[in-house]
Short mmCIF file of C-alpha atoms in Angstrom, two decimals:
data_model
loop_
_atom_site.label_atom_id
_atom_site.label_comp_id
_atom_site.label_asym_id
_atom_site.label_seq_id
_atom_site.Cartn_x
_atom_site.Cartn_y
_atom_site.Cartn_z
CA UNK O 1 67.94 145.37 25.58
CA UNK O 2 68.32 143.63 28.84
CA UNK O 3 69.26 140.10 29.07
CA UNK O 4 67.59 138.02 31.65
CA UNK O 5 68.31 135.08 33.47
CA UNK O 6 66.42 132.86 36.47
CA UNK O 7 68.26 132.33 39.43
CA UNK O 8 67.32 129.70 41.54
CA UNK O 9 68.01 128.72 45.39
CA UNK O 10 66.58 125.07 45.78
CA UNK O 11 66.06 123.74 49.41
CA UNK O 12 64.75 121.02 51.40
CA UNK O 13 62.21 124.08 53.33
CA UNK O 14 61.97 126.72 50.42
CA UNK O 15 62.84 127.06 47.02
CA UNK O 16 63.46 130.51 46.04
CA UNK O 17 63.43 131.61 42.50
CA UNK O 18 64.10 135.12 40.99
CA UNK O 19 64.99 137.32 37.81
CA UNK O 20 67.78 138.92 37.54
CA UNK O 21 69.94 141.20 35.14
CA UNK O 22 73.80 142.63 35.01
CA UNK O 23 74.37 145.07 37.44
CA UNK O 24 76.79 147.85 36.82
CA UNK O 25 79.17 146.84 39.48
CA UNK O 26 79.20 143.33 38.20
CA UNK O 27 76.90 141.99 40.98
CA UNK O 28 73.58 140.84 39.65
CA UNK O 29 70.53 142.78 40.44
CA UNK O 30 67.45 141.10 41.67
CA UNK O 31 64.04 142.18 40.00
CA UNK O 32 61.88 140.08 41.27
CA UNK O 33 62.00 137.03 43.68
CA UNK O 34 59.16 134.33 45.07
CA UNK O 35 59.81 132.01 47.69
CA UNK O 36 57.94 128.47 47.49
CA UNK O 37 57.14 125.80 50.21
CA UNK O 38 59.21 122.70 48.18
CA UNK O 39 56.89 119.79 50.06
CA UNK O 40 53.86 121.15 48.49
CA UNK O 41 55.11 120.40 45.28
CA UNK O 42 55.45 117.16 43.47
CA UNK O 43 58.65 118.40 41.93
CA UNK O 44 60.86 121.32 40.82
CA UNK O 45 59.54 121.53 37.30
CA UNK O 46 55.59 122.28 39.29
CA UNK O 47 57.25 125.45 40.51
CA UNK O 48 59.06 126.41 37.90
CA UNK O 49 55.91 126.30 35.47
CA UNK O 50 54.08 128.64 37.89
CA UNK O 51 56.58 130.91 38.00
CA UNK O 52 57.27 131.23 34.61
CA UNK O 53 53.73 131.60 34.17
CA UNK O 54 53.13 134.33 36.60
CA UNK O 55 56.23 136.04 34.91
CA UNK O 56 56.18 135.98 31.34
CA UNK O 57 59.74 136.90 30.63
CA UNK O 58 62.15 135.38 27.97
CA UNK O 59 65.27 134.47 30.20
CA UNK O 60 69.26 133.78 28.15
CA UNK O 61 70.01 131.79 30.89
CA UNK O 62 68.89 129.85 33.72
CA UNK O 63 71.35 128.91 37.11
CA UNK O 64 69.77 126.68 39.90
CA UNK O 65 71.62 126.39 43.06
CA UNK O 66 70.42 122.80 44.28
CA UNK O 67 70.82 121.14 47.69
CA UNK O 68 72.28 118.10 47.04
CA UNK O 69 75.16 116.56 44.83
CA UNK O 70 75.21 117.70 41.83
CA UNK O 71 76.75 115.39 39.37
CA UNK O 72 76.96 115.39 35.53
CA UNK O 73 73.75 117.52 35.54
CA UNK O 74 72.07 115.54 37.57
CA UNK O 75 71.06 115.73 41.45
CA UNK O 76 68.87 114.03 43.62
CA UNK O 77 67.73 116.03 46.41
CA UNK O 78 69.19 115.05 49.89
CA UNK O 79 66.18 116.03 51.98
CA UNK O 80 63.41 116.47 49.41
CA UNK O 81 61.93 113.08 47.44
CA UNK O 82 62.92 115.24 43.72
CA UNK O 83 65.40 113.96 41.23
CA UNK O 84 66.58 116.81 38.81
CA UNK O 85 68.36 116.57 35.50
CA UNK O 86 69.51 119.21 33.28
CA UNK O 87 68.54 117.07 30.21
CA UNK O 88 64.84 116.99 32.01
CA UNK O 89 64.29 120.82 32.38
CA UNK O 90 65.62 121.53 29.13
CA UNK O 91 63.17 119.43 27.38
CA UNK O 92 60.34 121.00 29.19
CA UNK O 93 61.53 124.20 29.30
CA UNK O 94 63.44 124.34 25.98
CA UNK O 95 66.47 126.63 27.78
CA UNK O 96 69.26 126.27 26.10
CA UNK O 97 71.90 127.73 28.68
CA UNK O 98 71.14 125.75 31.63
CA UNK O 99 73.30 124.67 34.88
CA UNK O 100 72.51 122.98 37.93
CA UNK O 101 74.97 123.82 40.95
CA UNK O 102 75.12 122.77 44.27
CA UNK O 103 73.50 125.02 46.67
CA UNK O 104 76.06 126.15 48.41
CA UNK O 105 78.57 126.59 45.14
CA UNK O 106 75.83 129.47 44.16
CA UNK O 107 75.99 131.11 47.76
CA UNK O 108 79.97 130.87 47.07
CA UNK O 109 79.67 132.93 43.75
CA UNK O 110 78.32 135.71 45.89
CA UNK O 111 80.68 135.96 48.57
CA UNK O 112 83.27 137.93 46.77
CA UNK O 113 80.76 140.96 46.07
CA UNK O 114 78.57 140.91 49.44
CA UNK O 115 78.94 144.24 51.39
CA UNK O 116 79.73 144.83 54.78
CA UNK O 117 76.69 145.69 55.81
CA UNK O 118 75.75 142.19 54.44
CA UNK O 119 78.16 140.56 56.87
CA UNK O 120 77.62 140.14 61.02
CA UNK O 121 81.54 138.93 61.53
CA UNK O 122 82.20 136.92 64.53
CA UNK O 123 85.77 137.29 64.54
CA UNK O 124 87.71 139.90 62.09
CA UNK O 125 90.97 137.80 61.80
CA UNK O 126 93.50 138.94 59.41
CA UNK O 127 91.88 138.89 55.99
CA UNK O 128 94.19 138.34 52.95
CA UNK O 129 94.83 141.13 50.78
CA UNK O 130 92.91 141.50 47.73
CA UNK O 131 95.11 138.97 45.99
CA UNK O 132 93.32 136.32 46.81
CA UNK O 133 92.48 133.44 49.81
CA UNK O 134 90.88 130.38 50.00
CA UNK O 135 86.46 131.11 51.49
CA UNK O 136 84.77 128.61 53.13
CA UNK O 137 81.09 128.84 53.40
CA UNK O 138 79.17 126.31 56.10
CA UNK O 139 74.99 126.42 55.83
CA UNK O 140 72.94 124.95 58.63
CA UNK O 141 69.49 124.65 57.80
CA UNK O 142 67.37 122.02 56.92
CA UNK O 143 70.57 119.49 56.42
CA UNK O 144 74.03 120.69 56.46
CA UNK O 145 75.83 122.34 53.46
CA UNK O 146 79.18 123.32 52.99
CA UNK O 147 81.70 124.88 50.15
CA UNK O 148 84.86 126.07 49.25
CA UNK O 149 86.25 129.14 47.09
CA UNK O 150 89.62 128.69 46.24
CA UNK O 151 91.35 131.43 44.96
CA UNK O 152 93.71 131.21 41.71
CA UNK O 153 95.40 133.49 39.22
CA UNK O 154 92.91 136.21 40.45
CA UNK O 155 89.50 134.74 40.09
CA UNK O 156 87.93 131.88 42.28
CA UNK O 157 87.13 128.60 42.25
CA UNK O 158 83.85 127.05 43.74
CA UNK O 159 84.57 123.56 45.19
CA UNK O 160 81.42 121.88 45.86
CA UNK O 161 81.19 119.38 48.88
CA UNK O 162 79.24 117.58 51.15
CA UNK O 163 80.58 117.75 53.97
CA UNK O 164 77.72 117.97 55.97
CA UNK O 165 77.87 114.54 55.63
CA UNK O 166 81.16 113.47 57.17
CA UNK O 167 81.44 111.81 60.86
CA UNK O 168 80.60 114.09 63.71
CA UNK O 169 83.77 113.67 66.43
CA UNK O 170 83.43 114.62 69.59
CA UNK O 171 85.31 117.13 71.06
CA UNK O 172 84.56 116.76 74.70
CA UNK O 173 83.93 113.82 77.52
CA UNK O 174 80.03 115.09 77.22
CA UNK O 175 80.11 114.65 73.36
CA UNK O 176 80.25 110.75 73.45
CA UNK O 177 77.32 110.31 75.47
CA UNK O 178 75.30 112.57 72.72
CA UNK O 179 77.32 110.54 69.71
CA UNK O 180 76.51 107.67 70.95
CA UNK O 181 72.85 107.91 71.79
CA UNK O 182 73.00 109.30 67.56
CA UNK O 183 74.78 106.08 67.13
CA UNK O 184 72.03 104.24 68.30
CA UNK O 185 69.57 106.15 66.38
CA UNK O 186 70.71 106.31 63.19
CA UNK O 187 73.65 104.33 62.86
CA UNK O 188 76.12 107.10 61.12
CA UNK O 189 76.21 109.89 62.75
CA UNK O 190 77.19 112.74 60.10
CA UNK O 191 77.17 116.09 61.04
CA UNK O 192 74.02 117.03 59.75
CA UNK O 193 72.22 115.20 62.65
CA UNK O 194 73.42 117.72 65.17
CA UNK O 195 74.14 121.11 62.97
CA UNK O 196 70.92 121.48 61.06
CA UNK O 197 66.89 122.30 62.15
CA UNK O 198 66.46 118.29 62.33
CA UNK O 199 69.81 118.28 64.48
CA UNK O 200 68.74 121.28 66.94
CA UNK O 201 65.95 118.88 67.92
CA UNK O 202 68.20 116.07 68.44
CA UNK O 203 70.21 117.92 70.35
CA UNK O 204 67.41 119.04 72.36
CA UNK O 205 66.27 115.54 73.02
CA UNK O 206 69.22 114.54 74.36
CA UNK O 207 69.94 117.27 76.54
CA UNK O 208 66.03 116.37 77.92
CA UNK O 209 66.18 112.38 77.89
CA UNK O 210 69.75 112.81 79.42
CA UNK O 211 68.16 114.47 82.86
CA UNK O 212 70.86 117.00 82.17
CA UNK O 213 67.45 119.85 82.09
CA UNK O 214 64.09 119.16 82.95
CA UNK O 215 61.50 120.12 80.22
CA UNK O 216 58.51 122.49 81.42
CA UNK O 217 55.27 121.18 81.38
CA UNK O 218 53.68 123.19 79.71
CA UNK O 219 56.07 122.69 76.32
CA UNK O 220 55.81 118.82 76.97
CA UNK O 221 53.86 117.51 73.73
CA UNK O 222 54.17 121.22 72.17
CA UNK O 223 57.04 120.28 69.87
CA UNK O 224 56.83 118.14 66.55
CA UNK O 225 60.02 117.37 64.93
CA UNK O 226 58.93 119.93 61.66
CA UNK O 227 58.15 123.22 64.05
CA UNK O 228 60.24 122.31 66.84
CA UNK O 229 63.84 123.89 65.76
CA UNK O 230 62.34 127.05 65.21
CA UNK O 231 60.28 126.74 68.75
CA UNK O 232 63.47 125.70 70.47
CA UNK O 233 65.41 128.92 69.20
CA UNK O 234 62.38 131.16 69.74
CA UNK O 235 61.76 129.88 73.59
CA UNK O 236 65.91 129.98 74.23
CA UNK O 237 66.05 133.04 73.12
CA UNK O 238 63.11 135.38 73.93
CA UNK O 239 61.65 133.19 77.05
CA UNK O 240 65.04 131.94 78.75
CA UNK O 241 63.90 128.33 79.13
CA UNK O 242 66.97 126.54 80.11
CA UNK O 243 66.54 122.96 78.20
CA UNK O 244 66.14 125.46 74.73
CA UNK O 245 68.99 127.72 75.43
CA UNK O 246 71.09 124.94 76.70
CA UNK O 247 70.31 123.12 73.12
CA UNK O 248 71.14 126.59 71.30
CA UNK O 249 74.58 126.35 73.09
CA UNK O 250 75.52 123.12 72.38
CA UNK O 251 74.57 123.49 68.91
CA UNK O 252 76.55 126.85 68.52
CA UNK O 253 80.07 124.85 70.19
CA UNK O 254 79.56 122.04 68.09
CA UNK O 255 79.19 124.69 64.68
CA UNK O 256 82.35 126.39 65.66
CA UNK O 257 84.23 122.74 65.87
CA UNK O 258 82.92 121.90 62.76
CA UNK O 259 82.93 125.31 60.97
CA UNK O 260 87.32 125.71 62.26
CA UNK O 261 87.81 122.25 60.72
CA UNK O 262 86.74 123.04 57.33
CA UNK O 263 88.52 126.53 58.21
CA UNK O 264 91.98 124.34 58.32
CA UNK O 265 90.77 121.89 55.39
CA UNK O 266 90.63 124.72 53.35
CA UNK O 267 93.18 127.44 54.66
CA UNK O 268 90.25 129.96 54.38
CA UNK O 269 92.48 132.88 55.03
CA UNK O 270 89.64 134.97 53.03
CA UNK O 271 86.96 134.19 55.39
CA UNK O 272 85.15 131.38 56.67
CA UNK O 273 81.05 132.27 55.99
CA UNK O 274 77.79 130.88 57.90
CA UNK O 275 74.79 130.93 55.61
CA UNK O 276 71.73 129.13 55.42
CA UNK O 277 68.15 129.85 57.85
CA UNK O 278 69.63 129.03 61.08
CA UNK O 279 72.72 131.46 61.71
CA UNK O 280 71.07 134.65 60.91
CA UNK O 281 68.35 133.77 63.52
CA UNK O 282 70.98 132.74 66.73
CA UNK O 283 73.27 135.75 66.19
CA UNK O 284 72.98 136.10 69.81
CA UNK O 285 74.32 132.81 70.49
CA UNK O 286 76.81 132.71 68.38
CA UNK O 287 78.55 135.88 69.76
CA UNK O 288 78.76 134.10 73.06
CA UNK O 289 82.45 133.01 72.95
CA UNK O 290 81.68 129.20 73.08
CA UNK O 291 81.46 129.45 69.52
CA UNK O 292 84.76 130.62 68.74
CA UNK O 293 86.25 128.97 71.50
CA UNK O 294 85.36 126.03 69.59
CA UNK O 295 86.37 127.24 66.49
CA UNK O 296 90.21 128.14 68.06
CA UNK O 297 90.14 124.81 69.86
CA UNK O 298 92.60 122.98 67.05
CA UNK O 299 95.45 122.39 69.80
CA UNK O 300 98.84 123.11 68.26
CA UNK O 301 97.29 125.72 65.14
CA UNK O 302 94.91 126.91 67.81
CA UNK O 303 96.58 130.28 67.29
CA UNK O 304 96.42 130.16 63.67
CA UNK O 305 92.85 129.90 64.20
CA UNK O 306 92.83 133.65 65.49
CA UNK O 307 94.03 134.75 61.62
CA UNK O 308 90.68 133.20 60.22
CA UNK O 309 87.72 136.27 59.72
CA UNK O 310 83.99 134.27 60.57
CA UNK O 311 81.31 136.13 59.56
CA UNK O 312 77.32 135.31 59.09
CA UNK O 313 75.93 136.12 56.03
CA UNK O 314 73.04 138.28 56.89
CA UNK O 315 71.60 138.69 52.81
CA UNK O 316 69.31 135.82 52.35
CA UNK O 317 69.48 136.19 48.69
CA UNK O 318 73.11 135.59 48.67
CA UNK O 319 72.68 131.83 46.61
CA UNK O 320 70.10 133.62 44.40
CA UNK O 321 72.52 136.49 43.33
CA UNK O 322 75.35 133.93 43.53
CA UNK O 323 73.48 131.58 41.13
CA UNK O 324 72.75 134.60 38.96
CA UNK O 325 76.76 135.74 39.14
CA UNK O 326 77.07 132.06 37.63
CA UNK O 327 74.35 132.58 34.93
CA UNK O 328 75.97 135.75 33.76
CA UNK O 329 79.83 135.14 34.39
CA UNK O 330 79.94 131.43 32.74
CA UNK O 331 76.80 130.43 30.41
CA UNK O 332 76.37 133.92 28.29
#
């Protein structure tokens, strides 16, 4: 008989949930999956409940990848109002093999088995042998989420971080105008200000309030901070209007900066990975070589930065199968 377990992808935009058994390979297979709009919920357990009610299945064990830090079973959402607790879901949910991960630590999981179809790679590098490197994954999206695999005796070992949440430095004499009108603003400026939706539209802003681009009239009053990074990407992208495809570039230079430091933090000679909603959808920017240029730009191990594959992960079930991998590999 099949065993079952609920995988689970928590954001600040969606929460994804799915079922998902053993696959013959050893990477999970996905059944089923729904995707729900988190801020129309008063909290995780609402969704859960109507999923488990449209799906009446008995699961062995249930994995949520959650963004935020998770610690001691217990997370409070960074960009949602939700406070989770393993101790919580298992008394209204009676599961008795339950974990809460961070988001990004169940996109990790999946890494090792994603195919290369699965993969849009930026630059190939020189990928360790099978043996085993360090992974880095970075995940701009709603906030900023990042991980590391480290590899040991074989296996890996998800590190979970949040870096996303470290000081943004800038990297060139036009940076410290834009940190400092963040500065102003918010006070800390972390790097989830500029490399997440939220940050696009920053960046946008000040690229528009800094008379650097004029904004058409016509998209003056269009854009509302909830619908404008996807507006900005879709305009620099498919119309060409300079102020949206300027904002696209600076956001992809200041990504590569951030993504080739955590490259070094980590030594990800296995692969440094972009997840998360916004990569996927600026594949054409990121090819452009400011992104890499950025990513090299680590003066005396710039050339070291050449070894390092960077790759998109194109599989947007990658935390759900992940989280599964987790379910399976360590609570069964």
């Amino acid at each position: 008989m099949a065993e079952y377990a609920l995988t689970g992808d928590v954001g600040g935009t969606n929460t994804r949930l799915g079922i998902a058994v053993k696959g013959r390979s050893g990477r999970p297979e996905l059944l089923h999956q729904s995707t729900y709009p988190s801020r129309e919920f008063h909290s995780l357990e609402d969704i859960l409940a109507d999923f488990i009610t449209r799906h009446q299945v008995s699961f062995k064990a249930v994995c949520l990848g959650v963004a935020g830090a998770v610690i001691d079973g217990w997370v409070k959402t960074t960009n949602l109002p939700w406070k989770i607790s393993t101790a919580d879901l298992v008394r209204s949910f009676n599961w008795p093999r339950l974990r809460l991960v961070n988001d990004l630590v169940a996109a990790a999981y999946a890494v090792p088995f994603l195919h290369h179809d699965e993969l849009f790679f930026l630059q190939h590098g020189f990928p360790a042998g099978k043996s085993g490197a360090n992974i880095g994954l970075m995940a701009p999206g709603t906030g900023l989420g990042t991980a590391l695999l480290i590899a040991c005796d074989g296996t890996y070992v998800p590190v979970a971080s949040e870096g996303g949440h470290v000081g943004f430095a800038p990297r060139k004499h036009e940076d410290l105008g834009l940190w400092q009108t963040m500065a102003k603003q918010y006070g800390h400026v972390s790097l989830e200000r500029l490399l997440s939706g939220p940050g696009l539209y920053n960046i946008y802003c000040w690229l528009r309030d800094s008379g650097r681009y004029e904004e058409p009239a016509w998209l003056t009053g269009q854009l509302d901070p909830e619908d404008a990074p996807r507006l900005i990407a879709e305009y620099g992208l498919k119309e060409g209007v300079p102020l949206c495809r300027a904002a696209l570039e600076k956001f992809a230079a200041l990504l590569g900066a951030a993504a080739g430091d955590l490259a070094l933090i980590g030594m990800t000679h296995g692969g440094l990975f972009l997840t998360g909603g916004i990569p996927p959808k600026i594949l054409e920017i990121l090819r452009e070589p400011e992104f890499i240029e950025a990513f090299s730009h680590k003066g005396r191990l710039s050339e070291l930065m050449s070894r390092f594959p960077v790759a998109v992960i194109l599989n947007e079930q990658a935390a759900l199968l992940g989280a599964a991998h987790c379910a399976f590999n360590h609570l069964l």
